[in-house]
mmCIF file of C-alpha atoms in Angstrom:
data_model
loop_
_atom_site.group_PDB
_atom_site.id
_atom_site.type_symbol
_atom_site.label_atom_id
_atom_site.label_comp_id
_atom_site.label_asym_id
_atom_site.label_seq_id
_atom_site.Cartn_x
_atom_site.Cartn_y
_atom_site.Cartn_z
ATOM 1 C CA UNK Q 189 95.987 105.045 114.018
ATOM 2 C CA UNK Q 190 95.422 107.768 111.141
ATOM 3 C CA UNK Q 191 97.979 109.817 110.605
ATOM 4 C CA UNK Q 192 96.813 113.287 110.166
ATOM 5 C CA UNK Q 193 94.529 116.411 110.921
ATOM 6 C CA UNK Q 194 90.546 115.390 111.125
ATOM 7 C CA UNK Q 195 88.674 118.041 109.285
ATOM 8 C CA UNK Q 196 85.410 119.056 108.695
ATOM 9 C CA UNK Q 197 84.071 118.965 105.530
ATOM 10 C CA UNK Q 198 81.617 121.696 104.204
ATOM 11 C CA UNK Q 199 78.744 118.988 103.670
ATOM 12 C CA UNK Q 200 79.750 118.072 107.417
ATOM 13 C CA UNK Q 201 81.874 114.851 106.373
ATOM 14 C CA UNK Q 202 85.186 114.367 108.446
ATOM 15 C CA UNK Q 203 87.727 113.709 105.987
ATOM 16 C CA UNK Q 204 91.787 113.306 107.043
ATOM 17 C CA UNK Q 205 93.903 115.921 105.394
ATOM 18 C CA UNK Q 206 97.421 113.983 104.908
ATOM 19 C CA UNK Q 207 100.974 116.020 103.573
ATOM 20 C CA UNK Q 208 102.946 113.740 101.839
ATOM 21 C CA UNK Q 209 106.341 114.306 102.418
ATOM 22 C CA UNK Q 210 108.714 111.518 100.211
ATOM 23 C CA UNK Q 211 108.794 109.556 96.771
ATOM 24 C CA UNK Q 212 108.374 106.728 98.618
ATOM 25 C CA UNK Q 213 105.218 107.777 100.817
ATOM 26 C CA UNK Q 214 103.829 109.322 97.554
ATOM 27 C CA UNK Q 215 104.204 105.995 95.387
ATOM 28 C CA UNK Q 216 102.718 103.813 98.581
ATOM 29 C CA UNK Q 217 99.225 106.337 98.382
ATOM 30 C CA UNK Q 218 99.112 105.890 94.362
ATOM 31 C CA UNK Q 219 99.389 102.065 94.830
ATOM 32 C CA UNK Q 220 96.234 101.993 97.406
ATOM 33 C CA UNK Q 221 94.263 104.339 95.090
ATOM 34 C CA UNK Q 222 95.184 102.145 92.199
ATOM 35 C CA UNK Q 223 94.189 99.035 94.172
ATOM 36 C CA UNK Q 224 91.465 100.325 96.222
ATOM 37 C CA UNK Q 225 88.442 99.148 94.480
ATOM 38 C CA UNK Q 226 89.358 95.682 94.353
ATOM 39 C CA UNK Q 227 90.339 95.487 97.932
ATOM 40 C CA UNK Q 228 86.697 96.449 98.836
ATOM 41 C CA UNK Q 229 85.432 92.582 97.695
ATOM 42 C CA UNK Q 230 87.380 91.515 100.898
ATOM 43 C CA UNK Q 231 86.945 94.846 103.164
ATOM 44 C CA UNK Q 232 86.336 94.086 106.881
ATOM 45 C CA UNK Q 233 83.583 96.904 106.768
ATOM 46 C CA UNK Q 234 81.908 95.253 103.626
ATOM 47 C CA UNK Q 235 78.282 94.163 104.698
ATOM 48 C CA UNK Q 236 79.010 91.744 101.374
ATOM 49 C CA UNK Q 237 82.136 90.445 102.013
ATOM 50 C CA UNK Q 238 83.486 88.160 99.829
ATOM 51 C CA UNK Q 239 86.409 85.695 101.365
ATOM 52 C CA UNK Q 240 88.145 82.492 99.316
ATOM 53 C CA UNK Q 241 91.196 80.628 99.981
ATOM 54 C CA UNK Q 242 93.245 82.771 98.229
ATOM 55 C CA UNK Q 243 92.302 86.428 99.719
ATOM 56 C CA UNK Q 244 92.787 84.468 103.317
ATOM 57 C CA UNK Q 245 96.207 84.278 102.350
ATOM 58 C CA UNK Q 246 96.245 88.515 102.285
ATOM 59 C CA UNK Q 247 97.766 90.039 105.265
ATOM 60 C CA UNK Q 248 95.196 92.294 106.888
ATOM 61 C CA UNK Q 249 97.498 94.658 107.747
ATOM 62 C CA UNK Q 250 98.356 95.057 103.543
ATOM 63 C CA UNK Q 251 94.898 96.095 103.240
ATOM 64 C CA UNK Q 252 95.502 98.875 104.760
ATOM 65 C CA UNK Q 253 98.666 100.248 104.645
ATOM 66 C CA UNK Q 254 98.072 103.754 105.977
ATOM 67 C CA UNK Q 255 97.439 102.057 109.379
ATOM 68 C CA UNK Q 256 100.918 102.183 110.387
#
């Protein structure tokens, strides 16, 4: 579920427009920028996905927390 308008981009892109409304919300979307780029070893859309032991331990559901 994604939580927001769909818009389309002047290139033609959709992109999700998103008003955050709390501390809390705000704090959650710094974390998953901060953390983004290392989540993508492990990504379920990754054609190169990398899995071990450990990631297998990660939650699916904490990769993406905007999925609600």
């Amino acid at each position: 579920m994604v939580d927001g308008r769909v818009i389309l981009s002047s290139i033609g892109k959709i992109v999700y427009e998103h008003v955050i409304r709390n501390e809390k919300e705000l704090n959650r979307i710094r974390e998953y920028i901060e953390n983004n780029p290392l989540r993508w070893q492990i990504d379920r859309e990754n054609p190169d996905r990398k899995t071990s032991q450990v990631l297998s331990t990660i939650e699916e559901d904490d990769l993406y927390p905007w999925e609600d």
